[in-house]
Structure formats: structure tokens, C-alpha cells
Coordinates of C-alpha atoms in Angstrom, one line a residue:
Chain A
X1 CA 117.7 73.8 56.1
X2 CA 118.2 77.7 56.4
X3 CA 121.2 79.0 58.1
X4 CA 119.2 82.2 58.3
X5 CA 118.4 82.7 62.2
X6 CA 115.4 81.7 63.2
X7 CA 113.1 84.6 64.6
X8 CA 109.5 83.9 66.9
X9 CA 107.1 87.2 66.4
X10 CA 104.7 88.0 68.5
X11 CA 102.2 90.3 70.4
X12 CA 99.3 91.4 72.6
X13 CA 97.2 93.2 69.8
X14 CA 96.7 90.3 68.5
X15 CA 98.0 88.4 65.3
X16 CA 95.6 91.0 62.8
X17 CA 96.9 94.3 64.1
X18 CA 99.0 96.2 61.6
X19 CA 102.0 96.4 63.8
X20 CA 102.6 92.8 64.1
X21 CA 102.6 92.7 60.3
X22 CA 105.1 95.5 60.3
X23 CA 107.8 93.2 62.1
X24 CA 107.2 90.2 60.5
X25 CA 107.8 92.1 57.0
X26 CA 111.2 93.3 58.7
X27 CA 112.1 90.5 60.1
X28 CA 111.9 88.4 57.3
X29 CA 114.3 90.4 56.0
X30 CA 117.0 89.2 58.5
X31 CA 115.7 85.7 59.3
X32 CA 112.7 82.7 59.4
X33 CA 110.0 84.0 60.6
X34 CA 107.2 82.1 62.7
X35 CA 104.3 83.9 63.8
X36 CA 102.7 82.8 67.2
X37 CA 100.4 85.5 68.1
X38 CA 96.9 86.0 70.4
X39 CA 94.0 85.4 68.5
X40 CA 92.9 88.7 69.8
X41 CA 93.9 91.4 71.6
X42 CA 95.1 90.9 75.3
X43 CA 96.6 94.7 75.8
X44 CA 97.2 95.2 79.7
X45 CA 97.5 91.5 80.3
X46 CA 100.7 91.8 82.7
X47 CA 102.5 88.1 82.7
X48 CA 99.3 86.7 83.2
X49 CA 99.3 83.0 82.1
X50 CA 96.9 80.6 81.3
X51 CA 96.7 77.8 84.0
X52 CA 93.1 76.9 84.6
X53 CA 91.3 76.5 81.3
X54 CA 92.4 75.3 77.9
X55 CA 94.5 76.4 75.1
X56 CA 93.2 76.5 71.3
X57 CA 95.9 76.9 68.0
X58 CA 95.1 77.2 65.0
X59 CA 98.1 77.4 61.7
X60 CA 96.6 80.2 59.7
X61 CA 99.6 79.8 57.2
X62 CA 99.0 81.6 54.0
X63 CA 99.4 78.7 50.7
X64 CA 102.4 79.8 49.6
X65 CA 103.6 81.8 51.7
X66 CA 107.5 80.9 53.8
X67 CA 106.0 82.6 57.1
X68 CA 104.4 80.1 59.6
X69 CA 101.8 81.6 60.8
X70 CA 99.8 80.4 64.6
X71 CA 97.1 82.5 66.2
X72 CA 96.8 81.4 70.1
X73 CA 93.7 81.7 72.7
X74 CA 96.0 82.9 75.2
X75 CA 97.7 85.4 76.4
X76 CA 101.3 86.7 75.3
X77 CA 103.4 84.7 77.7
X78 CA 101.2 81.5 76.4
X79 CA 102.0 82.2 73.0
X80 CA 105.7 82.3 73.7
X81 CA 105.7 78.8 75.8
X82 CA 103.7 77.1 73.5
X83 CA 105.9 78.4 70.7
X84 CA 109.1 77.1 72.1
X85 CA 108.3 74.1 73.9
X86 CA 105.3 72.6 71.1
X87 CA 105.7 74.3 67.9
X88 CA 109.1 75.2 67.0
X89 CA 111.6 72.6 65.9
X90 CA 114.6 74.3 67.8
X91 CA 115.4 77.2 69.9
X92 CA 114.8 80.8 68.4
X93 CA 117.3 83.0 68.0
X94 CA 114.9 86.1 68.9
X95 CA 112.1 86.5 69.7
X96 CA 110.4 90.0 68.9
X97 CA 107.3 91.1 70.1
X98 CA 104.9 93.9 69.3
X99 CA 105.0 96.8 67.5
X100 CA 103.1 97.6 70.4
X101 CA 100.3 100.2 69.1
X102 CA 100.6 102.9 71.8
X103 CA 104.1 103.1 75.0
X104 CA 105.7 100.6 77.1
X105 CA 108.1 103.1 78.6
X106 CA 108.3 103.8 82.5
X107 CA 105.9 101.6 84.9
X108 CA 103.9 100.7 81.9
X109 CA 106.9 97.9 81.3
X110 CA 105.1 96.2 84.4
X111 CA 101.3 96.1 82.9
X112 CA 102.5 95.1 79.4
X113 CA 101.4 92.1 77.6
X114 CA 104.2 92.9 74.8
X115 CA 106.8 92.9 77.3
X116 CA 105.6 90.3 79.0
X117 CA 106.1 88.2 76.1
X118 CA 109.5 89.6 75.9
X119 CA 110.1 88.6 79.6
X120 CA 108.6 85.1 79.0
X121 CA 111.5 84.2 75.6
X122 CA 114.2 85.8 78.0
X123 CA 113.0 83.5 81.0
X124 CA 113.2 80.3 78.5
X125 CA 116.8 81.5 77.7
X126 CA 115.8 83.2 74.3
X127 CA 117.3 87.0 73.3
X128 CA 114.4 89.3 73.2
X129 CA 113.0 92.5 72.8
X130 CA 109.7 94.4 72.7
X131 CA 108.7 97.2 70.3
X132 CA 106.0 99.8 71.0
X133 CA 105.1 102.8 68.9
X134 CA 103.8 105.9 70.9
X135 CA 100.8 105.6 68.6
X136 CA 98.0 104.2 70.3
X137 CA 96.0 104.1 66.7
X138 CA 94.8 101.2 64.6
X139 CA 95.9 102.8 61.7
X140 CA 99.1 104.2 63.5
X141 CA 101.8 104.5 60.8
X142 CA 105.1 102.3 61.1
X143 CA 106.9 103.3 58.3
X144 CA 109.5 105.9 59.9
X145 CA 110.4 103.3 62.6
X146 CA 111.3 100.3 60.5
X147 CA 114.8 100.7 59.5
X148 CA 115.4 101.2 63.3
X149 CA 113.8 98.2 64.4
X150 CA 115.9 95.8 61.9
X151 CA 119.2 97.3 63.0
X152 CA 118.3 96.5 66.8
X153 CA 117.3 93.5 65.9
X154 CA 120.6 92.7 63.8
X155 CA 122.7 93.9 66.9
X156 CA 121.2 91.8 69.5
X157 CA 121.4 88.7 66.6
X158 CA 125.2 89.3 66.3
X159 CA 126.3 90.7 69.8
X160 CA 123.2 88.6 72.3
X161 CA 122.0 90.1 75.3
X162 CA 123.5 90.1 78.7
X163 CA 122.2 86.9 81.0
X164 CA 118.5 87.9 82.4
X165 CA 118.0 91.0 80.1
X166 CA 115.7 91.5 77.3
X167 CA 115.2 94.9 75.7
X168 CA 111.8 97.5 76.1
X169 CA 112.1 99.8 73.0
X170 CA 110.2 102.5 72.8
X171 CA 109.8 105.4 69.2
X172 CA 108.5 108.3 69.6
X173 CA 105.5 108.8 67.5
X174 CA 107.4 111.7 64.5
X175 CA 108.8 110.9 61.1
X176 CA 111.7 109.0 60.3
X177 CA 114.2 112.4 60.0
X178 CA 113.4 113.9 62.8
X179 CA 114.6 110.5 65.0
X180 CA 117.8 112.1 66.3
X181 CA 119.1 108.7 67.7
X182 CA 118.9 105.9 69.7
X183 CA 119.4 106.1 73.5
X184 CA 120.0 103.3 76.2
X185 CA 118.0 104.4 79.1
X186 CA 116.6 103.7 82.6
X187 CA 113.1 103.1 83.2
X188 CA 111.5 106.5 84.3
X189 CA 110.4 106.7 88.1
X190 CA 107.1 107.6 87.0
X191 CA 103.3 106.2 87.5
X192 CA 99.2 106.6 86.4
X193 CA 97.3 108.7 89.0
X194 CA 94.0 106.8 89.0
X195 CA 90.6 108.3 88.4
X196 CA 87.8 105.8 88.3
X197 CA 84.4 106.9 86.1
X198 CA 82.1 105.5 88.3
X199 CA 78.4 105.3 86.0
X200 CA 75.2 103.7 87.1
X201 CA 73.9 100.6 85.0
X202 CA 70.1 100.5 83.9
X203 CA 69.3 98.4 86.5
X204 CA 70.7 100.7 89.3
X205 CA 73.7 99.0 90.1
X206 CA 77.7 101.2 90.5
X207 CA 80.4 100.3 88.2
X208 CA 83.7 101.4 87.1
X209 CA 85.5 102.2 84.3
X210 CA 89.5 102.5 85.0
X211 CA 91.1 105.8 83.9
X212 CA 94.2 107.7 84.7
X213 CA 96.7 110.3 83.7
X214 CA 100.1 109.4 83.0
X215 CA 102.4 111.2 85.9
X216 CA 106.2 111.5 85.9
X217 CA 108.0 113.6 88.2
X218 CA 111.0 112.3 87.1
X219 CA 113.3 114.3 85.7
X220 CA 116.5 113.1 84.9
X221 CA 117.8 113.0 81.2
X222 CA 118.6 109.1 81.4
X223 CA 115.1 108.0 81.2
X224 CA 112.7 106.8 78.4
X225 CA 111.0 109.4 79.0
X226 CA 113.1 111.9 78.2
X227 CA 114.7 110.2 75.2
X228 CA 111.2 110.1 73.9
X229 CA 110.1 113.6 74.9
X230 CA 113.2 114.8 72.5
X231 CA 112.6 112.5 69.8
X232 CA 115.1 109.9 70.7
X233 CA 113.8 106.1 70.4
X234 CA 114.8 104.8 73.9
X235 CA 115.8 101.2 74.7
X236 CA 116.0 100.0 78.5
X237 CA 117.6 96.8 79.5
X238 CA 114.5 94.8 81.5
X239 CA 115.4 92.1 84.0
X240 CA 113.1 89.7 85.3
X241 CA 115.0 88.9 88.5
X242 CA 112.7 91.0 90.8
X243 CA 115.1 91.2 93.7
X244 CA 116.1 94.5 94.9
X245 CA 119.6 93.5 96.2
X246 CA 120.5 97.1 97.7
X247 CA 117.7 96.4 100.5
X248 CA 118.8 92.9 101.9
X249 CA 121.4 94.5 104.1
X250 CA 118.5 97.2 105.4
X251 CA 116.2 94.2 106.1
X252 CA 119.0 92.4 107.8
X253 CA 119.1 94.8 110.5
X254 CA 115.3 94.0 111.5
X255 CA 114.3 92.2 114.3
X256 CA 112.6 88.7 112.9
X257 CA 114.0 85.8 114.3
X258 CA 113.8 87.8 118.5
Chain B
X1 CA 88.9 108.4 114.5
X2 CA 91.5 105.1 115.5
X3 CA 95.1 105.4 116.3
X4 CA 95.5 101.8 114.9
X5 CA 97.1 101.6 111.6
X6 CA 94.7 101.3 108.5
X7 CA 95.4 97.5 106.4
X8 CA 94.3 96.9 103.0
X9 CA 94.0 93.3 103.0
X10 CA 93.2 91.4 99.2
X11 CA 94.9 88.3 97.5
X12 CA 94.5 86.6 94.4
X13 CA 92.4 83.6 95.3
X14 CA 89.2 85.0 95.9
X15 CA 87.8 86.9 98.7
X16 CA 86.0 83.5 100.1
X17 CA 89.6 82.3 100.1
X18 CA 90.7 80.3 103.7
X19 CA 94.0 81.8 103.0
X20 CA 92.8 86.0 103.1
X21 CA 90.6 84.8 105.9
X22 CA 93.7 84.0 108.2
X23 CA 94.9 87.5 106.7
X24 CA 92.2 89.2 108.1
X25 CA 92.2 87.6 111.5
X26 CA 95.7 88.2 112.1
X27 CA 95.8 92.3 110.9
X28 CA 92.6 92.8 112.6
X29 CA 94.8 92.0 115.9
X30 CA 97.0 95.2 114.8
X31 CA 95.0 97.4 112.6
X32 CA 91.8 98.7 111.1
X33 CA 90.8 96.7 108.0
X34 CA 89.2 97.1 104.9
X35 CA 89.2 94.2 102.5
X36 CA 88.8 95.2 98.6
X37 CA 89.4 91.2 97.4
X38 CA 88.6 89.3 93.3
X39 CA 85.4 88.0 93.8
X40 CA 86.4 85.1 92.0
X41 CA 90.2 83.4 92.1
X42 CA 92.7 85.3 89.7
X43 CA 95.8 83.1 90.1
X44 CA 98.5 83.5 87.6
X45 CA 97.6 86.8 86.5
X46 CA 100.3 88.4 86.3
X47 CA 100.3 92.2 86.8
X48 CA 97.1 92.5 84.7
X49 CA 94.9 95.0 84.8
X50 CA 90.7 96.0 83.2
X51 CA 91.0 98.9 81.1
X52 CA 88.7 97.3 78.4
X53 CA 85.6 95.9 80.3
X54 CA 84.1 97.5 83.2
X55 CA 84.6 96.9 86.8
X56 CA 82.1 96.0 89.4
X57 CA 82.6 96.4 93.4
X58 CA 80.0 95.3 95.8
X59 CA 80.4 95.7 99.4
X60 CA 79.8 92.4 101.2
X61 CA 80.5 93.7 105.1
X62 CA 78.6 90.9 107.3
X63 CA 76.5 93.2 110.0
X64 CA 78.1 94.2 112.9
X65 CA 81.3 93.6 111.8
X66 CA 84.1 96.1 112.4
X67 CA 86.0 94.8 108.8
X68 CA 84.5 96.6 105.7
X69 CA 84.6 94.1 103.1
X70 CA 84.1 94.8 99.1
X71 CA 84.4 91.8 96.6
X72 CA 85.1 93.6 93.0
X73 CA 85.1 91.9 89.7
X74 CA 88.9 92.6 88.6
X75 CA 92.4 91.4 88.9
X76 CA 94.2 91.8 92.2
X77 CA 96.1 94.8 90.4
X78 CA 92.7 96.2 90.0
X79 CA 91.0 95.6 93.8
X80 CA 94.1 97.7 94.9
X81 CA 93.8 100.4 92.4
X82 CA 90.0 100.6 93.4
X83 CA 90.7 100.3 97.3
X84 CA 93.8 103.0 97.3
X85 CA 91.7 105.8 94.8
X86 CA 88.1 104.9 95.4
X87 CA 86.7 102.8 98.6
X88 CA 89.4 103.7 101.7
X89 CA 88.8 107.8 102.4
X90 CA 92.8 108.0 103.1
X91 CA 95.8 106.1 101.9
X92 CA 96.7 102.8 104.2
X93 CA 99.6 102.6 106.2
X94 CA 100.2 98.8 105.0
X95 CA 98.6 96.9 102.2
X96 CA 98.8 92.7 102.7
X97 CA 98.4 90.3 99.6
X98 CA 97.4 86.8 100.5
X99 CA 97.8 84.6 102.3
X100 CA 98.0 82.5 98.9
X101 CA 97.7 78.8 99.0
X102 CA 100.8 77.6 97.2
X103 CA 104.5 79.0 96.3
X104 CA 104.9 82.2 95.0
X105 CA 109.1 82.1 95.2
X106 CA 112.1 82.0 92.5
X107 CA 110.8 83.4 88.9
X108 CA 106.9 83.1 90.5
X109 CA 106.9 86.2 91.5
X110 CA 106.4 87.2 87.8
X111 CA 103.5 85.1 87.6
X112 CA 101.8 85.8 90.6
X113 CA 98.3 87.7 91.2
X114 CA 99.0 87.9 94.8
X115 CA 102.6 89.7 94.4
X116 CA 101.3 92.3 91.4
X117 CA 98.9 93.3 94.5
X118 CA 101.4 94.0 96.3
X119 CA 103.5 95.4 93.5
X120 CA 100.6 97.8 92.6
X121 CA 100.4 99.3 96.3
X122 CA 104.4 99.8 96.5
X123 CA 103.8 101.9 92.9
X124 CA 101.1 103.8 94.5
X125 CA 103.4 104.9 97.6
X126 CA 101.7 102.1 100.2
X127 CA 104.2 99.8 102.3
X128 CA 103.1 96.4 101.1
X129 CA 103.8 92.3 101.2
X130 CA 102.7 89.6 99.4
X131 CA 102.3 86.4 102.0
X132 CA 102.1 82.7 100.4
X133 CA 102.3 78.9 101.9
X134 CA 104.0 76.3 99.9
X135 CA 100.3 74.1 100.0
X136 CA 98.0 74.9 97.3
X137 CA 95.3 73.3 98.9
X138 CA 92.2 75.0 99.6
X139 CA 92.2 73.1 102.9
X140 CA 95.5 74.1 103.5
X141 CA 96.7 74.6 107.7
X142 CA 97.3 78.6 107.6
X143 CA 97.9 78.0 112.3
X144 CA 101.3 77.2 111.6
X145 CA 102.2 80.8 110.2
X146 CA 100.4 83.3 112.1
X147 CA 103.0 84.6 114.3
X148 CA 105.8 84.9 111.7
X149 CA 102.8 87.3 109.8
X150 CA 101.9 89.7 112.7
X151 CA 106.0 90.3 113.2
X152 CA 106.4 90.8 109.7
X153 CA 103.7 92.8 108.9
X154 CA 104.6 94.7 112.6
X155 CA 108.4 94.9 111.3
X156 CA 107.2 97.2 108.0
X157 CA 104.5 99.0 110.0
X158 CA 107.7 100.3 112.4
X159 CA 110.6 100.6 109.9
X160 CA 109.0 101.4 106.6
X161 CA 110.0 99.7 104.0
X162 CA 113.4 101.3 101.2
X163 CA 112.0 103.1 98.2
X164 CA 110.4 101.5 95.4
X165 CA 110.4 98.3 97.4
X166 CA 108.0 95.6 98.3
X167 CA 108.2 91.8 100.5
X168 CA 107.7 88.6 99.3
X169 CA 107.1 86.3 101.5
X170 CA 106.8 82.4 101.3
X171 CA 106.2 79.9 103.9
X172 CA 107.5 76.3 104.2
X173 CA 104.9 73.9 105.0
X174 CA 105.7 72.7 108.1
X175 CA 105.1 73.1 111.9
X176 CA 105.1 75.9 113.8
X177 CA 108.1 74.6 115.8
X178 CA 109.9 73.0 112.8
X179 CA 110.5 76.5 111.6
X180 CA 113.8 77.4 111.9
X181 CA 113.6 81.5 111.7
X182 CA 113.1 84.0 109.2
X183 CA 116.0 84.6 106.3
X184 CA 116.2 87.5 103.8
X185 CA 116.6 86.0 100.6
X186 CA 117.5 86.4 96.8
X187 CA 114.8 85.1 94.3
X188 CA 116.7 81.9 92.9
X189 CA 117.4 81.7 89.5
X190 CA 114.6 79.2 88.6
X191 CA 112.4 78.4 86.0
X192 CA 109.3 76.2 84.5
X193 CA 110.0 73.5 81.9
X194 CA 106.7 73.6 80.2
X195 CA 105.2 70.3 79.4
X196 CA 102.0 71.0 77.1
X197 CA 99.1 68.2 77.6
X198 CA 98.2 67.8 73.9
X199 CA 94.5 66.2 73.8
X200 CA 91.7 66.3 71.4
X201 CA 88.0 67.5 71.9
X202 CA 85.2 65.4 70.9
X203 CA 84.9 67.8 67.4
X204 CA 88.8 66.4 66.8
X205 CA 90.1 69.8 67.2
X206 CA 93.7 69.6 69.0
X207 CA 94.0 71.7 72.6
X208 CA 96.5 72.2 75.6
X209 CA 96.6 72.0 79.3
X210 CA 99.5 74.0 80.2
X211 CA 101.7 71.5 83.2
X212 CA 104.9 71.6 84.0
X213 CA 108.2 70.9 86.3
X214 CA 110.0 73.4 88.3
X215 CA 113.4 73.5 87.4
X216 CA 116.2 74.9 90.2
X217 CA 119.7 75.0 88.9
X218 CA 120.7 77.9 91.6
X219 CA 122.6 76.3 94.1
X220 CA 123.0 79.5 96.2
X221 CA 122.1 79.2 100.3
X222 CA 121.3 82.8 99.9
X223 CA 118.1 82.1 97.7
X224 CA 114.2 81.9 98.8
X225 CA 114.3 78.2 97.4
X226 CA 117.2 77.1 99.6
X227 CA 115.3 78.8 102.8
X228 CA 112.2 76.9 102.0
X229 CA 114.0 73.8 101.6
X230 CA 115.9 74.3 105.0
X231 CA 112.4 74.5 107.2
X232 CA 112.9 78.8 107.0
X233 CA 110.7 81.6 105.9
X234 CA 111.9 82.9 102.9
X235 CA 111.7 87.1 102.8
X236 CA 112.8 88.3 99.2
X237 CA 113.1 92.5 98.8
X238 CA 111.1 93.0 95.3
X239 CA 111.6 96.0 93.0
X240 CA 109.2 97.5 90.7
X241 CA 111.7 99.2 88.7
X242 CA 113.0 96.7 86.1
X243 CA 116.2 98.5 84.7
X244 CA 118.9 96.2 84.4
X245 CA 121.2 98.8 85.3
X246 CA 124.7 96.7 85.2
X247 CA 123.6 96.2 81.3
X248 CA 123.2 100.1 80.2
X249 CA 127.4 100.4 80.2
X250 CA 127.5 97.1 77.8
X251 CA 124.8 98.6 75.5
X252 CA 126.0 101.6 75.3
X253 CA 129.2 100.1 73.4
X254 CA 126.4 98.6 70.5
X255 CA 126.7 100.6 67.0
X256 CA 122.9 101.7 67.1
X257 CA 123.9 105.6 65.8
X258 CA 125.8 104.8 63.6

């Protein structure tokens, strides 16, 4: 048996998409690598979990090859429970997920299928971290970001994660020398302002299309915005206890049990 | 023009829903309502959103009535999105999610198609809470509850609710006189241990049904699962901003510039 770590890759692009190959060829640099990915893409998914229908998984292992490989008809967050609970032998170490083509940062965090895998490994007690590429492309290029994401990865293997936090990291979408660093950051207080394109279908009846442009009127230098808007790669510490503490003494004062 | 507060009302469980019915009852007693609601039940969806298929809205307002109704084809994210930027001609004062049949406490939240509705008001800048009653049964007895809904829902029309915040609100189910009050809450630190129903199709291909068992090691009186337990209604403050802010110092000491 390998006294390598043992690292779970996944994603919401889908198990194809050339940024889920990129971290599996890093990560099997640093550990074993098992693949347990969507069978196709589920971008925008949330946490979104499959509860009513059935789940399909197939081994698409290469002969030869040491990476197990599993594409999953579900969504991110089913890939990761069925990963540790059914296929793995033990525990991961980490569990990556992504390289997200296209961001994560701000409020995106909250409609993200690759964080939302991230969140599901950290809610079954397993380090984790999402990576997204500000490169929305099929053919984006991950080269100038891959030294970067092994050397996160090798610091949460050796120094873990704080209890409830898993890590959203975000690179800028510019070559590997003009990276100036690595920030830790706080999510941006920013949001999509709708605009729906309503279009008429051949037999007369309204639909929608959901569009939007990216606002954020946020502008303090701690954000991932910023970081990425002056080529810093940004990583914020996610939680996935939702409470907001700092308002139970406010609600306190209200008048519910009169 | 009314005076009387304008109320988005949707949920996760389908505009047909017994549950959103109650809803509707109950804010139509304080407000003007407009129901944008899935037209077919969307539990467990997380915080997900259509941005790759189109979206279809048809309004479904009986005659007479003074309730504008529209069923649309999305997520519960979606139905708010659409209601807040296309269908209500000015911002609501409140938007309520629900009432769902069954739990949406502890780690739920994360899960949970009715609280991303009422995530994805708070982002848009609407006051908003997600209602739910520990019986997932479709006939499930909604009587019990409706006075502990108008005062909440009256509560956040008076006070407003703090910044970037939205309610969570779970029911026991039990009699209107076996409740014991309202308490604001902490989600309890909670969890599912998947169990994966392995089973075989009549082509001898291996699928899942995803089941499990809720697991509560939090032993705090100060959580929603310990009001629930003790006959009360549990009130948890939810954020939408996931920074784990306590972590940033500890990160910062990590050797990622180096």
C-alpha cells in the first residue's frame, strides 16, 4: 500500500473537460489520485443533490493506467458522497475540485457546482479546495497556474484546514510571470444584476434566457476581487456553517414570544 | 395603488404545494401577493440556477382573484430572479420561501431549494425567510403554525432585517398549544451519514438510491436542533457571505509566496 496521500478529484465540467485533467496530472504528482467526476457538465448546479431519481457509475479506468477513474450521473456534491462513502477504501486526504473553466470568486461561491463539491468533502470532514481559472474557454490554457495549484495543495496536505473551512481559489486569467502572489482574501460584497432575454418560441409562447452583468461596488483591497483585478491569485476561507452569529443578539430584542 | 406591503411568495415544492398554499393564505392577511413558484417540486436543489436551458413562466392567476400567480419552469433561485427583475413592476418589501414539508435545519440549509429562495432575495436587497415544518408529508397539518408565520413575517416587515442577512425558519410538529415559543438559534453542527442503496437494473447494470441517517453530535441548547427537539420554533440568522473570517489570520501564516 502507498503511503503517498490519497487525493479525490473532481468537478462540475464534467470528467472530459481539460481542466480536470490539468489537476489530476498535478496531483499525481503529490499523491493517489481517484477520479470521481459528472459524466457531464453540471456548471451552476449550487449544492444541489440528487434525492429523487437514481444514480449511474461507471469505472472508465484507462488499462494501465494508476489513476482510478469514475464518471457519475449526478451532480458535484453526489460525486463526492458517493466517492467517500461507496468507492473509496478510506478517507481522502483532499479532495480537489475543478479547475473550474471560468470564476468562483464573490457571490459566485454560492451558485458553484465546483465549490459545492468542495463544501460537500469539507462537510464529510475531508480538507478541500476548489480551483477556478478566470477563463471561461474550452480550450482555456492551464499551464501558468499549475505550479500554484500543487503548492496549495502541498500546504493544506501538511498544515490541514481550520474545522468547517475549505478553500475557493481563484487565478487570474495572465501568464505565469506576471502572477505577483498569492493573497488570502474575503469574499467580495458584490452580485449579478439580472437581465432576462425574453424571445418568442415558433408556436407563440414567452421564454427566457437568464443573463446578467457581474456588479461589484465593493471596494476594499481585501477581496478576491481585487487580488484578481491586480493579478494576484486569491484564496478565501469558505464555511459552510450559514449562521450569521453577529445578528442573534439584534433578533433577540424582537418581540416573538408577546 | 395599496399601502399594504408587496410579498413574493414561492418554495421549492411546487406551486400546487399544500405547504405555499398556507403561505399564501397567511401573507394575503398582511400584504399584496404575487406568487412566481417551480411548476414542478425542486427539493434539494441547492442554490442552483438555468443558465444553459431556457426558462418558461406562465401566469396561472385563477379569475377574480386578487393574488397574481405565475408557475415558471426553474429552480426556486430562478422563480425569484424572474419575479424580482421581470414579473413584480417594483422590488417587494418581503419575499417568503415555503412553507416546505419537512426540515430544513442544521447543515440543511445547504441543501435546501426553499432557503436558496430566500438566499437569492437577501442578495438581491429583498428582506426574506425561508419557512419549513419538520413533516414531509404532502398531507402534512400547516393549522398548527399560522400565527407564529404572520408574527414572523410581521416582525421583519417592522424591523428590517441586519445586512446581508436572511431567516430560517423550522417548525416542530406539534400542536399549536404544545409550542413552547419562538428561540433564535445557531445551525447545529450536524451532518448526513450517507448510506448508498446499491441495486441492479434488469440490464445488470449496478445503480444508487442516495438514503441516509441524520447524524447530531452538537449538544449545544443554543442550536435549531435542540429547539426543535424542545416543542420550540427554531429562528436561525443565515449569511450569504461565506468568508470564514476567524481563518484569514491562520492562513495568512502558510508559505504560499515564498
Amino acid at each position: 500500500m502507498s503511503n503517498k496521500p490519497l487525493i479525490l478529484v473532481t468537478n462540475d465540467d464534467g470528467i472530459t473537460a481539460p481542466g480536470i485533467r490539468t489537476l489530476v496530472s498535478v496531483m499525481s504528482e503529490i499523491g493517489d489520485v481517484v477520479v470521481v467526476a459528472p459524466d457531464s457538465p453540471q456548471s451552476a448546479m449550487g449544492h444541489a443533490i440528487t434525492i429523487n431519481s437514481t444514480l449511474h457509475v461507471e469505472e472508465i479506468t484507462e488499462n494501465g493506467s494508476a489513476i482510478s477513474e469514475y464518471a457519475c450521473s449526478g451532480t458535484p456534491a453526489d460525486c463526492v458522497k458517493l466517492a467517500v462513502n461507496e468507492i473509496l477504501k478510506r478517507k481522502p486526504d483532499l479532495c480537489v475540485s475543478g479547475i473550474n473553466h471560468g470564476s468562483n470568486s464573490s457571490i459566485n461561491v454560492i451558485y458553484s457546482g465546483t465549490m459545492s463539491a468542495a463544501l460537500e468533502a469539507g462537510i464529510e470532514g475531508v480538507p478541500a479546495i476548489g480551483f477556478s481559472l478566470l477563463d471561461y474557454k474550452w480550450g482555456a490554457n492551464f499551464e501558468p497556474i499549475k505550479n500554484h495549484v500543487k503548492k496549495i495543495a502541498q500546504n493544506v496536505l501538511e498544515n490541514g484546514l481550520p474545522n468547517g473551512v475549505v478553500l475557493n481559489v481563484n487565478f487570474p486569467r495572465i501568464s505565469e510571470n506576471e502572477i505577483k502572489g498569492v493573497k488570502i482574501c474575503r469574499q467580495a460584497k458584490a452580485y449579478w444584476k439580472e437581465e432576462f432575454d425574453k424571445r418568442t418560441n415558433p408556436m407563440g409562447k414567452d421564454y427566457y434566457w437568464l443573463t446578467g452583468k457581474f456588479v461589484n461596488e465593493d471596494h476594499g483591497e481585501d477581496t478576491d476581487e481585487w487580488a484578481l483585478e491586480n493579478n494576484y491569485v486569491s484564496i478565501v476561507p469558505v464555511q459552510f456553517d450559514l449562521t450569521a452569529h453577529h445578528a442573534i443578539q439584534q433578533l433577540n430584542t424582537w418581540t416573538l414570544n408577546d
